[in-house]
Coordinates of C-alpha atoms in Angstrom, one line a residue:
Chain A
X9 CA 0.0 0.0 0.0
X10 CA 1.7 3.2 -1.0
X11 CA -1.6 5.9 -0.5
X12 CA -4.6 5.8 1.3
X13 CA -8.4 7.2 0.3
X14 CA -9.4 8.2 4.1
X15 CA -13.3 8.5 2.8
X16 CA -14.8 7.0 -0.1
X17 CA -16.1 10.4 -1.1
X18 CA -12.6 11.8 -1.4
X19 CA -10.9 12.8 -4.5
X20 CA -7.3 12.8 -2.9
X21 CA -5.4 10.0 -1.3
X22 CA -2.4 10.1 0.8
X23 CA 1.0 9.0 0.6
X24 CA 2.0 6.6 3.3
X25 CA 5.1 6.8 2.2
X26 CA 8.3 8.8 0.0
X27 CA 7.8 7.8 -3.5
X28 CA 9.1 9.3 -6.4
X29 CA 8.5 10.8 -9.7
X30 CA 6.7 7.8 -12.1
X31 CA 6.2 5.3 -9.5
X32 CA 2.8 3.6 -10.1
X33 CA 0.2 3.9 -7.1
X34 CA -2.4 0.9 -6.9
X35 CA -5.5 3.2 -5.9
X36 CA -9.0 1.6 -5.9
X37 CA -10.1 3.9 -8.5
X38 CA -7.0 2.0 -10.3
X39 CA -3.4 2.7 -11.0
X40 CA -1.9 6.1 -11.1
X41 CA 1.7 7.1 -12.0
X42 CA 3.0 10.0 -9.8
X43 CA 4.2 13.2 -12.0
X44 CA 6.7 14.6 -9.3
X45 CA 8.8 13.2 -6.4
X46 CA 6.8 13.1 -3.3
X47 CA 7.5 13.2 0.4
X48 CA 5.0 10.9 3.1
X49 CA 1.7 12.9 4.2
X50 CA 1.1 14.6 0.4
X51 CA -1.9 14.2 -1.5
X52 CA -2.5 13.0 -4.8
X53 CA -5.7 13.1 -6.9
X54 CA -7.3 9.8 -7.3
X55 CA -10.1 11.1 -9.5
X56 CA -9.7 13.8 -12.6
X57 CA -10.8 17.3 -10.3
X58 CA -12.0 20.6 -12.7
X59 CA -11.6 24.1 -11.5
X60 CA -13.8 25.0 -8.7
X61 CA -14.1 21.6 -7.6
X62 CA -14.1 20.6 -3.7
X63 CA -11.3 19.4 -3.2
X64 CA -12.2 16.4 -0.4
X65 CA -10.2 14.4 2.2
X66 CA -11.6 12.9 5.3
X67 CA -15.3 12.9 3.2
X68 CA -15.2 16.7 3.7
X69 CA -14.1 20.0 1.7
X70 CA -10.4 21.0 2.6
X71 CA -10.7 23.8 0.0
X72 CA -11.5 24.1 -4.1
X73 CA -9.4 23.1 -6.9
X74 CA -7.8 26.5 -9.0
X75 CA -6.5 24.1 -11.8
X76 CA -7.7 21.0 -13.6
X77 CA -6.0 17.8 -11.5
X78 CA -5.4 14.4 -13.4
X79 CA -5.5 11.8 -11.4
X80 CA -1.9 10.8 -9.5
X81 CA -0.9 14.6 -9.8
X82 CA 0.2 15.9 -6.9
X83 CA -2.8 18.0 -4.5
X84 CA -0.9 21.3 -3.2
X85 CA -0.2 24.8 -3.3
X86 CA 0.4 25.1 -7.1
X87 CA -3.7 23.5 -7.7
X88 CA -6.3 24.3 -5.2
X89 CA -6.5 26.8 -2.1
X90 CA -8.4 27.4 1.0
X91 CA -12.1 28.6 1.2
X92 CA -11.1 30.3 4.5
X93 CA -7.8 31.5 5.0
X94 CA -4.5 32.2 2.8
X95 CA -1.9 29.8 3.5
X96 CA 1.8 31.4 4.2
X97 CA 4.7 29.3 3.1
X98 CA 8.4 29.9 3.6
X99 CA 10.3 28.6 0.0
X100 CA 13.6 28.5 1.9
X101 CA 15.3 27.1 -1.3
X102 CA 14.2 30.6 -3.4
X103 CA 15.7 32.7 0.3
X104 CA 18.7 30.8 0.0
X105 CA 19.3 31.1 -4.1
X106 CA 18.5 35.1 -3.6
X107 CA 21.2 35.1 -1.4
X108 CA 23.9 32.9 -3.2
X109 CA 22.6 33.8 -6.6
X110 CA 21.7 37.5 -7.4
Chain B
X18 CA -7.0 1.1 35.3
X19 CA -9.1 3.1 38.5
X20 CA -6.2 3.8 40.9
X21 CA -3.2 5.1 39.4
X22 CA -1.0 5.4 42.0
X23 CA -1.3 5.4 46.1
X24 CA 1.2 8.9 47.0
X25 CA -0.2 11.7 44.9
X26 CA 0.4 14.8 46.0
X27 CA -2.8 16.1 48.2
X28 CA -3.4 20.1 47.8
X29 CA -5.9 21.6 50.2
X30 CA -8.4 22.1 47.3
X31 CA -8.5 18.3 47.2
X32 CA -7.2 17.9 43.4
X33 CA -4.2 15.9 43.5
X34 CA -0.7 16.4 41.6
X35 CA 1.6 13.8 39.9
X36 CA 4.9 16.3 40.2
X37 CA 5.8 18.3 43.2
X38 CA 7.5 21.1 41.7
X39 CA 8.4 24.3 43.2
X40 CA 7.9 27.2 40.3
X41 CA 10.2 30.4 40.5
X42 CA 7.9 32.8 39.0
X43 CA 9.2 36.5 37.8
X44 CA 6.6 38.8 37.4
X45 CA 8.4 41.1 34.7
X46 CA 10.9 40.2 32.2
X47 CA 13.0 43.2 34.2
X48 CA 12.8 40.1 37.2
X49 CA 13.6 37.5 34.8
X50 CA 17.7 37.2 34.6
X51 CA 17.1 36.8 38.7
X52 CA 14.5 34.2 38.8
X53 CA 16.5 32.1 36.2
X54 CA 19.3 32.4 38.5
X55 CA 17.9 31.6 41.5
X56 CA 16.4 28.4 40.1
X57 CA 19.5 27.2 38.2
X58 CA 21.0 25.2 40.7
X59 CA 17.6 23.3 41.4
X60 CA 17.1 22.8 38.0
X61 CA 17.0 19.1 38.2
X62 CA 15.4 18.7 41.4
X63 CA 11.8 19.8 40.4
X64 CA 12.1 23.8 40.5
X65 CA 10.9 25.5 37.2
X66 CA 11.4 28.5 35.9
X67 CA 7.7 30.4 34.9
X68 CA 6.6 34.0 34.4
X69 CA 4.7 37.3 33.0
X70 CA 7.3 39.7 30.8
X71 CA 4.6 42.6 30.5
X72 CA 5.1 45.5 32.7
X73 CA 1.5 46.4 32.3
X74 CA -1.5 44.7 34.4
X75 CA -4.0 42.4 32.8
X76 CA -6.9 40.4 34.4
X77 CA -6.0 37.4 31.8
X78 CA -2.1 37.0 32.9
X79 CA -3.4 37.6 36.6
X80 CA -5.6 34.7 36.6
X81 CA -3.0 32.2 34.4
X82 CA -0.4 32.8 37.1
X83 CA -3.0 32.3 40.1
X84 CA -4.4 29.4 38.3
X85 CA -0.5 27.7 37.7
X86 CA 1.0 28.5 40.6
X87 CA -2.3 26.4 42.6
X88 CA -1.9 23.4 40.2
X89 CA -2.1 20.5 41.8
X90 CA 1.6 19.4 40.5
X91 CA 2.9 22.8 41.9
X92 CA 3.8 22.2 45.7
X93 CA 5.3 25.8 46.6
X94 CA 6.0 29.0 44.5
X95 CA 9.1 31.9 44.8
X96 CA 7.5 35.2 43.3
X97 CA 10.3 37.3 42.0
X98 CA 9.3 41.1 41.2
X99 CA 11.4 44.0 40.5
X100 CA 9.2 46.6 42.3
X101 CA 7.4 49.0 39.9
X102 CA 6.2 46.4 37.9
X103 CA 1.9 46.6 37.6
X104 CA 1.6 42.5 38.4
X105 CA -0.6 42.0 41.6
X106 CA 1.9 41.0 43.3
X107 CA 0.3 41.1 47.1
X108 CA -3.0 39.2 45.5
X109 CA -0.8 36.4 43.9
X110 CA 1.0 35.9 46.9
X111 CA -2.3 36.0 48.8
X112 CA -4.1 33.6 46.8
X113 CA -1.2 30.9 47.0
X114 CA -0.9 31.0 50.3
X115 CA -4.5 30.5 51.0
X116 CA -3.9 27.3 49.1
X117 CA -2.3 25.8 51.5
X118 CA 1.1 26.3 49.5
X119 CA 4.3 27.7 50.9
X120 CA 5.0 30.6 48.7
X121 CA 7.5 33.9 48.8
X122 CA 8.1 36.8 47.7
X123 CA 11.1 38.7 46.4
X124 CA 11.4 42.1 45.5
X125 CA 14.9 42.9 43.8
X126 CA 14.4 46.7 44.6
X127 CA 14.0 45.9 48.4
X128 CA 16.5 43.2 48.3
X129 CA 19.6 45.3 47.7
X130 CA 19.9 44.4 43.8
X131 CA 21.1 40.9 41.4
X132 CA 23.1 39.2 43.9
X133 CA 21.7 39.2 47.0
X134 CA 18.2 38.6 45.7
X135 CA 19.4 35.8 44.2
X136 CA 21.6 34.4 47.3
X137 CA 18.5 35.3 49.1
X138 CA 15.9 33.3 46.4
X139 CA 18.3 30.2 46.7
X140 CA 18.2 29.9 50.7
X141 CA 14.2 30.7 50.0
X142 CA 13.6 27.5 47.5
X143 CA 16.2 25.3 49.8
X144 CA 13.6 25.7 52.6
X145 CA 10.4 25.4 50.1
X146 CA 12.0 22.1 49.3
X147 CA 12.5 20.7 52.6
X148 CA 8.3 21.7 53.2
X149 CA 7.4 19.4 50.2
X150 CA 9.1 16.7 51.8
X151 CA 6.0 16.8 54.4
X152 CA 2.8 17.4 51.7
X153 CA 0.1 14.9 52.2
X154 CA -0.3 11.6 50.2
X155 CA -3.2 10.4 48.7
X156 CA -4.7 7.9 46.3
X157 CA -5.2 9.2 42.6
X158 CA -7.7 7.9 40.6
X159 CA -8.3 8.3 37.1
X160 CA -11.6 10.0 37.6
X161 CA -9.4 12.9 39.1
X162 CA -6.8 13.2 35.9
X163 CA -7.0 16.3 33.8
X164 CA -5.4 15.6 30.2
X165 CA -4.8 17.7 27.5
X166 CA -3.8 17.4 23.8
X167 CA -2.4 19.7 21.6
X168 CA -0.9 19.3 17.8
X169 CA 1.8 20.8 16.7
X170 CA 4.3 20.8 13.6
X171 CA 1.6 19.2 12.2
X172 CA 1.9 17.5 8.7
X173 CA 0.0 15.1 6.6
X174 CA 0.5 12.2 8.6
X175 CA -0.5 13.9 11.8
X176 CA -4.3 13.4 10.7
X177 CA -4.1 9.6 9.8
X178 CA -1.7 8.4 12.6
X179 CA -0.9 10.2 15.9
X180 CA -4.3 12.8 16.0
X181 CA -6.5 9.4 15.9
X182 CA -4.5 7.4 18.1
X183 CA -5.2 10.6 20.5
X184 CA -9.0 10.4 19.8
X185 CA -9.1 6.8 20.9
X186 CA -7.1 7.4 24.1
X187 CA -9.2 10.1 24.7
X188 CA -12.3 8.0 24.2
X189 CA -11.0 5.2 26.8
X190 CA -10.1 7.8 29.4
X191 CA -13.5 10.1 29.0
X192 CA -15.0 6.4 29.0
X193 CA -13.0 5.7 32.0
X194 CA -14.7 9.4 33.7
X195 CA -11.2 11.3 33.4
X196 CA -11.2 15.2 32.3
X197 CA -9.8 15.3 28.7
X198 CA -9.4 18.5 27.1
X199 CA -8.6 19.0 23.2
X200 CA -8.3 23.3 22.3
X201 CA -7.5 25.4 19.3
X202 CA -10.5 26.9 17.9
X203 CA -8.6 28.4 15.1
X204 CA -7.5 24.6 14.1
X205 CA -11.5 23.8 13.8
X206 CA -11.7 26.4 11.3
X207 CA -14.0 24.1 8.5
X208 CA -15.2 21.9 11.2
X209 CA -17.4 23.7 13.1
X210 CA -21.0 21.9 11.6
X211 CA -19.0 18.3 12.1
X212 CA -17.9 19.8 16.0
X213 CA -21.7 20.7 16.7
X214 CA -23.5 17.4 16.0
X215 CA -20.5 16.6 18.8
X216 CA -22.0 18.9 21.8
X217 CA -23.3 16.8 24.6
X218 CA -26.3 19.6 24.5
X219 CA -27.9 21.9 21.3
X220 CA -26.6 25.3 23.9
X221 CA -22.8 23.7 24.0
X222 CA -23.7 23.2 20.0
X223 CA -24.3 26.9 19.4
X224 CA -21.1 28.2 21.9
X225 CA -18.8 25.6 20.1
X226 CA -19.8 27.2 16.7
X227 CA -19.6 30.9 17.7
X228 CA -16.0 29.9 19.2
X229 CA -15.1 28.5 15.7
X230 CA -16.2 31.5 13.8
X231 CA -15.0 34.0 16.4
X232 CA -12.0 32.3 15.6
X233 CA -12.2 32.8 11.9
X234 CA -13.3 36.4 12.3
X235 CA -9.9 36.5 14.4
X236 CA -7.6 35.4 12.3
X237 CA -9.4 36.8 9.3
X238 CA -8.4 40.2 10.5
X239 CA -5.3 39.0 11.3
X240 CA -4.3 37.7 7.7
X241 CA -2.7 34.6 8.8
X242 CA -4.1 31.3 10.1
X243 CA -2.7 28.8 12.5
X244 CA -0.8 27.3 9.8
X245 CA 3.3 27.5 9.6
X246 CA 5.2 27.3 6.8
X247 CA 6.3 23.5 7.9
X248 CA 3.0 22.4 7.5
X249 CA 3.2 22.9 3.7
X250 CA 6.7 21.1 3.3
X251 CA 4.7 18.3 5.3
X252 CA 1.6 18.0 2.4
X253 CA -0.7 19.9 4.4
X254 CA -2.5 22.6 2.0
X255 CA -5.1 24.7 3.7
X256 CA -6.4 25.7 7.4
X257 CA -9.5 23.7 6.9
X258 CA -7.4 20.3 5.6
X259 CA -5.0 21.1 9.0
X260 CA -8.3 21.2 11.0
X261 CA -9.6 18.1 10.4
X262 CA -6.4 16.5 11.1
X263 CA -6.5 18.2 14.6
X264 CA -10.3 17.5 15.2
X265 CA -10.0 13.6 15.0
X266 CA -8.0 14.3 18.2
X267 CA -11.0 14.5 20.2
X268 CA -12.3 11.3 19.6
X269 CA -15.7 10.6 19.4
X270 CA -17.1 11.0 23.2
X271 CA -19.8 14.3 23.0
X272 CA -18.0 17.2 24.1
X273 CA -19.4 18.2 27.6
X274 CA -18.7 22.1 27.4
X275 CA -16.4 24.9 26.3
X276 CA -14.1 26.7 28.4
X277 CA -12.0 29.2 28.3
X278 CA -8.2 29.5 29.7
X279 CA -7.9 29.2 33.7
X280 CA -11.3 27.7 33.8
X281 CA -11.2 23.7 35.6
X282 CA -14.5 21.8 34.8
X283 CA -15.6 20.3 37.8
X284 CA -17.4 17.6 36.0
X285 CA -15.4 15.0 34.5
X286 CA -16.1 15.1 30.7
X287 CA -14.4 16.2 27.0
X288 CA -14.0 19.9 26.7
X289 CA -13.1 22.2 23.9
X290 CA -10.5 25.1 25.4
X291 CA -11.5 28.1 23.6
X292 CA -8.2 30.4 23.2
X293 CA -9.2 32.9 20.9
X294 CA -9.7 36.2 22.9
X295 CA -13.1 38.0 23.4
X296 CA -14.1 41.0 22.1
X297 CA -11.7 43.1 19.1
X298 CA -8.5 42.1 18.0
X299 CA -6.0 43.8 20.6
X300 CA -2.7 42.1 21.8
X301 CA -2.0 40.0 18.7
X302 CA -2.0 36.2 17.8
X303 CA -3.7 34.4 19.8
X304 CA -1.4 31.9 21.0
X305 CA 2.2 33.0 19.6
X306 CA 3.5 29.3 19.2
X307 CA 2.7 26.2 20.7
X308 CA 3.7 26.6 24.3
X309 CA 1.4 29.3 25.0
X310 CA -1.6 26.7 24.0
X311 CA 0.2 23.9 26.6
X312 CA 0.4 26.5 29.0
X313 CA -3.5 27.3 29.1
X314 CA -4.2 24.0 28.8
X315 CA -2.1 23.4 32.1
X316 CA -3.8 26.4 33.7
X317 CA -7.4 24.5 33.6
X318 CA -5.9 21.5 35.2
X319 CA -4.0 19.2 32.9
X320 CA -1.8 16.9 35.0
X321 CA -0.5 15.4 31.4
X322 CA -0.5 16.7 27.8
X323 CA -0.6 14.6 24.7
X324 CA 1.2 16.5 22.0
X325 CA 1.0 14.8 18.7
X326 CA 3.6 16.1 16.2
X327 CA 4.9 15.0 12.2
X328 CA 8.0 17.5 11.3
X329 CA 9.0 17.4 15.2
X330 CA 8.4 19.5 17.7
X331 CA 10.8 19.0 20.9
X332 CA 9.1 20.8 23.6
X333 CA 8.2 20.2 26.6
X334 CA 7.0 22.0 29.9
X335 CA 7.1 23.7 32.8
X336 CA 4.4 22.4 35.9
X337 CA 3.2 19.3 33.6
X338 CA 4.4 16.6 31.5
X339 CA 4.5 16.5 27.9
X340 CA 4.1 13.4 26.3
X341 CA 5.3 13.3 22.6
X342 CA 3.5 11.2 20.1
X343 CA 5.3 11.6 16.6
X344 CA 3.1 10.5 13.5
X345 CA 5.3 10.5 11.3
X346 CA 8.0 7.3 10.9
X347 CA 10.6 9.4 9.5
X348 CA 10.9 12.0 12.3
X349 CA 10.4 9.0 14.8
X350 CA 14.2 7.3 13.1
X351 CA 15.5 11.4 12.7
X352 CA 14.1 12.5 16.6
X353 CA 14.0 8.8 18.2
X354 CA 15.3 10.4 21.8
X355 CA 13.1 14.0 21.5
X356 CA 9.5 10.7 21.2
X357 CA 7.6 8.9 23.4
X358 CA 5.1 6.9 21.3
X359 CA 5.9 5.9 17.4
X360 CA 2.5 6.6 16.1
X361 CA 3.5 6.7 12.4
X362 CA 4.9 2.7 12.6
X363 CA 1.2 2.3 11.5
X364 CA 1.4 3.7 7.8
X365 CA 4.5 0.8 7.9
X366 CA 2.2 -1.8 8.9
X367 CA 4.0 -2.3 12.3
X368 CA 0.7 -1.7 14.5
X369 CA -2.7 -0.6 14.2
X370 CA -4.2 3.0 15.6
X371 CA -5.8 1.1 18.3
X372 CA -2.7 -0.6 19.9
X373 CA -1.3 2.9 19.5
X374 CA -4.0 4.4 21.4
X375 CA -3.7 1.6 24.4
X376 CA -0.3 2.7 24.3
X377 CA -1.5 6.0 24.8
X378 CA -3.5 5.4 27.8
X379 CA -0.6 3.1 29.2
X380 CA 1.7 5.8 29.3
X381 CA -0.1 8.3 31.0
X382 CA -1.0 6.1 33.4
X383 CA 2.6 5.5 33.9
X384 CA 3.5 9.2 34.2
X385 CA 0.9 10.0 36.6
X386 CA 2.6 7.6 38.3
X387 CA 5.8 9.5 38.3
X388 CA 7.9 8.0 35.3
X389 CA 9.1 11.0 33.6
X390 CA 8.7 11.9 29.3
X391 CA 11.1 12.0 27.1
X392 CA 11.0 15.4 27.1
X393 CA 10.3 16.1 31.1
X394 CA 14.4 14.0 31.6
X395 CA 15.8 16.2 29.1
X396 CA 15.4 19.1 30.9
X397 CA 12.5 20.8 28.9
X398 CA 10.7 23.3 31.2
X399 CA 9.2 25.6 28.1
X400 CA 7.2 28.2 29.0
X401 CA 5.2 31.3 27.4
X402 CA 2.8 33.8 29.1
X403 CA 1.2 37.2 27.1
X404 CA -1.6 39.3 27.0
X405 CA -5.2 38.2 26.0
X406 CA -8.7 39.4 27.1
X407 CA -11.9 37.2 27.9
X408 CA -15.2 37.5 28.7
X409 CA -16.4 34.8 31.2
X410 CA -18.2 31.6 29.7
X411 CA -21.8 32.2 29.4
X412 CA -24.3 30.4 31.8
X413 CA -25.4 27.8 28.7
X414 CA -22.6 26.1 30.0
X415 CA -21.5 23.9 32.6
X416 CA -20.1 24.4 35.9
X417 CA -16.3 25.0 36.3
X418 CA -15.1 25.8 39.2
X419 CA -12.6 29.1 39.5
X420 CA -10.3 29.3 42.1
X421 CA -11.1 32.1 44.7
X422 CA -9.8 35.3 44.4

C-alpha cells in the first residue's frame, strides 16, 4: 500500500510513504503514475478534479481546486486553495538562491 | 486502570498532583535574569522556571499565574518582582498562600539588587524544598486526571496516525470518567458543523460554533491562520485540511462544554479550550507558538499533555508533562530520543491506531505515576505567558469551578 483514500467520497489520497517521480500507485479507483517526487503525508488526486471543484479528504471539503487535477498529480499549493484563509509558506530554497545567486 | 498510584500529591483544594514542583515565577521580564538564576542550581530537582514579561497589568495573565502557581503538581511558589512592575503582586501571593502552599516573595528593589536577591531566592527554594518533603499523600484515581492534547508541527500524517491514536485514548479515558481537554478553535476552522453534532447539548452546540467563527473572524483580521510554513513542506494545503487533522484528536465522546483558559470543569467530561480572545482584536495572535496553547491547557488542570507532532516538535514544559506522540515514521528514526510513542509505525504496517491508542492510555497512566517523558528527563521546562482578554463563559454552560480570588 503506497496511498490511502481516508473516505470514499474523497478525490485525494495520501501517501504513506516517500515515493518518487513515475512510480505507479495501486489506488481503488485504479493505477496512477506519480508526476513529481513526493514526500509521506502529500496528497494525490485519485479522480480527474476541474476548477472550482471541492477538493475532499476525510469525506469533507479541505478547499477548491484553482487548476484541472489528473488523477496521481500531486494535490498542493500550485492546484487548489483554501475557502477560509491564505496559506503562508516559507520557499527556503528561493531565500537561500536570492542570497547565493543574485 | 481506576487507581493510578497510592502517593499523589494532596493540595488543600482536594485535586491531586503527579509532580511536586516548586515554580520560581518572575513577574516582569526586568525580574527574569534573577528568577532564572535563583532556580538554576535546582534545575534538576523539580524547580521550574515560569513567568509574565509585560510590565502592564492584565486580568488574563493575573488569573493564568493564580491558576498555575495552585496546580495540583505545583507544591510551593518563589514570586520574583522588581518593584514597579503593575503585576498584583500582594494578591498572587495571597491567593497561593490561602492554598495551602508555601510561597515567597522577592522584590529585587527591596532586596539590595542581582546578587543578593538571588543568594537570598536560593536559601528561599532550599527551605520550600524541605516543606514538600511533608505534603500529604493520597490515592489518585483516574476519575481525578485532567489531560490535554495539543498538535503541533503538524503534517499530513498527523491526521491519519498520531491525532487518531489521540481520539481513541481520549475516548477510553472520558470512558474511564477522566477530564480530557482538546483546544485550538482556530484549528476547527471548517469543522465547526462536524464539532456541533459533537456537543453533549444543542446550547454547548451553538457556543462551540460561535467559538469557531470568532476564531475565523480573528484570524481573518489578522491575515494569517494557525498554519506555519512546515505544515506545507509536510503535504498539508489549507487551514480547513489542518483542522480536520486536529479535530479527530478528540475522539468521538460528545463534548461536555467549552471553556476558556484558567477555567477547571468540575465535572469529569471532553472539553473544547477556547483560546481565541473576546471582544476586538488587541494584543496579537492568539497563541504566539505552541507553548502558550500547553500552558493554558495546564492552567485548567492538565496533569498530562498529549502533543501529537509529524515534522518534530521538541518541547516540553514547565508544571506538567509533555508526552510526545510523533506521526510521522521518519521523524520517529530522525528524533527517536526527542518521542515517546511511534505513532507513524502504522502507515509501515508495524501496529494498528488502536494498539497505539492503548499505548497512549498506558503511558499516561505510567506518568501520573511518576515516570518522567522523554521530554520532562531532558530538561524541557518551556514556557510562554502574554496578554489576551476574555469574557467569562456564558451560563449555557456547565459548571467549572474558578479558584477564589
Amino acid at each position: 500500500m503506497d496511498a490511502i483514500q481516508l473516505s470514499s467520497l474523497d478525490n485525494v489520497a495520501v501517501l504513506v510513504r516517500r515515493l518518487p517521480a513515475g512510480a505507479r500507485v495501486s489506488l481503488e479507483s485504479g493505477e496512477v503514475i506519480l508526476d513529481r517526487d513526493l514526500g509521506l503525508g502529500h496528497k494525490i488526486a485519485c479522480k480527474p478534479i476541474a476548477i472550482g471543484d471541492k477538493i475532499m479528504k476525510y469525506g469533507v471539503s479541505i478547499g477548491s481546486a484553482t487548476q484541472p487535477i489528473a488523477p496521481g498529480q500531486h494535490v498542493h499549493l500550485h492546484n487548489m486553495q483554501s475557502d477560509y484563509l491564505p496559506t503562508y509558506t516559507l520557499d527556503v530554497d528561493r531565500l537561500f538562491r536570492g542570497v547565493s545567486t543574485p | 486502570m481506576n487507581c493510578i498510584r497510592n502517593d499523589a500529591f494532596l493540595r488543600t483544594d482536594g485535586r491531586k498532583g503527579i509532580r511536586n514542583t516548586v515554580a520560581v515565577v518572575y513577574l516582569v521580564e526586568c525580574a527574569h535574569h534573577v528568577a532564572r538564576e535563583i532556580q538554576l542550581p535546582f534545575r534538576e530537582v523539580g524547580v521550574h522556571l515560569l513567568g509574565f514579561g509585560g510590565c502592564y497589568p492584565n486580568d488574563y495573565s493575573f488569573r493564568m499565574l493564580t491558576t498555575l502557581c495552585t496546580h495540583p503538581n505545583v507544591g510551593g511558589v518563589l514570586l520574583v518582582s522588581l518593584g514597579c512592575e503593575g503585576f498584583n503582586r500582594a494578591g498572587l501571593l495571597d491567593v497561593i498562600r490561602r492554598s495551602g502552599r508555601p510561597a515567597e516573595l522577592l522584590v529585587i528593589q527591596e532586596c539590595g539588587g542581582t546578587r543578593t536577591t538571588i543568594e537570598q531566592g536560593r536559601v528561599r527554594i532550599g527551605e520550600i524544598l524541605r516543606q514538600l518533603e511533608t505534603v500529604p499523600r493520597a490515592a489518585l484515581t483516574v476519575e481525578e486526571l485532567v489531560i490535554g492534547t495539543i498538535c503541533g508541527g503538524s503534517d499530513g500524517t498527523s491526521g491519519i496516525t498520531a491525532n487518531p491514536a489521540i481520539g481513541l485514548a481520549f475516548d477510553r479515558l472520558v470512558a474511564a470518567g477522566a477530564t480530557c481537554i482538546f483546544e485550538e478553535t482556530g484549528e476547527l476552522i471548517g469543522c465547526e458543523q462536524i464539532l456541533a453534532t459533537r456537543a453533549a447539548t444543542p446550547p454547548v452546540a451553538a457556543q462551540l460554533v460561535e467559538s469557531v467563527e470568532k476564531a475565523a473572524r480573528y484570524y481573518a483580521t489578522l491575515g494569517h491562520g494557525s498554519f506555519a510554513p512546515g505544515n506545507a513542506d509536510g503535504g498539508l494545503t489549507t487551514q480547513e485540511e489542518k483542522s480536520m487533522g486536529a479535530f479527530s484528536k478528540s475522539g468521538s465522546a460528545p463534548i461536555t462544554g467549552l471553556i476558556k483558559p484558567g477555567d477547571v470543569p468540575a465535572v469529569s467530561g471532553l472539553y473544547l479550550l477556547d483560546v481565541v480572545p473576546d471582544g476586538e482584536v488587541r494584543f496579537g495572535f492568539p497563541n504566539v507558538n505552541d507553548t502558550a496553547e500547553i500552558v493554558e491547557l495546564i492552567a485548567c488542570g492538565s496533569h498530562v499533555t498529549l502533543f501529537s507532532t509529524g515534522r518534530g516538535s521538541v518541547v516540553g514544559s514547565a508544571i506538567s508533562p509533555v508526552v510526545k506522540i510523533c506521526a510521522n515514521p521518519e521523524t520517529f528514526r530522525n528524533l527517536a530520543g526527542d518521542m515517546d510513542i511511534d505513532a507513524g509505525r502504522v502507515l509501515e504496517g508495524r501496529g494498528s491506531l488502536p494498539e497505539v491508542g492503548d499505548e497512549i492510555v498506558a503511558l499516561v497512566q505510567r506518568v501520573a505515576a511518576g515516570v518522567p517523558t522523554a521530554s520532562e528527563a531532558l530538561g524541557h521546562q518551556e514556557f510562554v505567558l502574554g496578554y489576551k482578554s476574555f469574557e467569562p463563559v456564558g451560563p449555557a454552560c456547565h459548571p467549572v469551578s474558578t479558584i477564589h480570588m
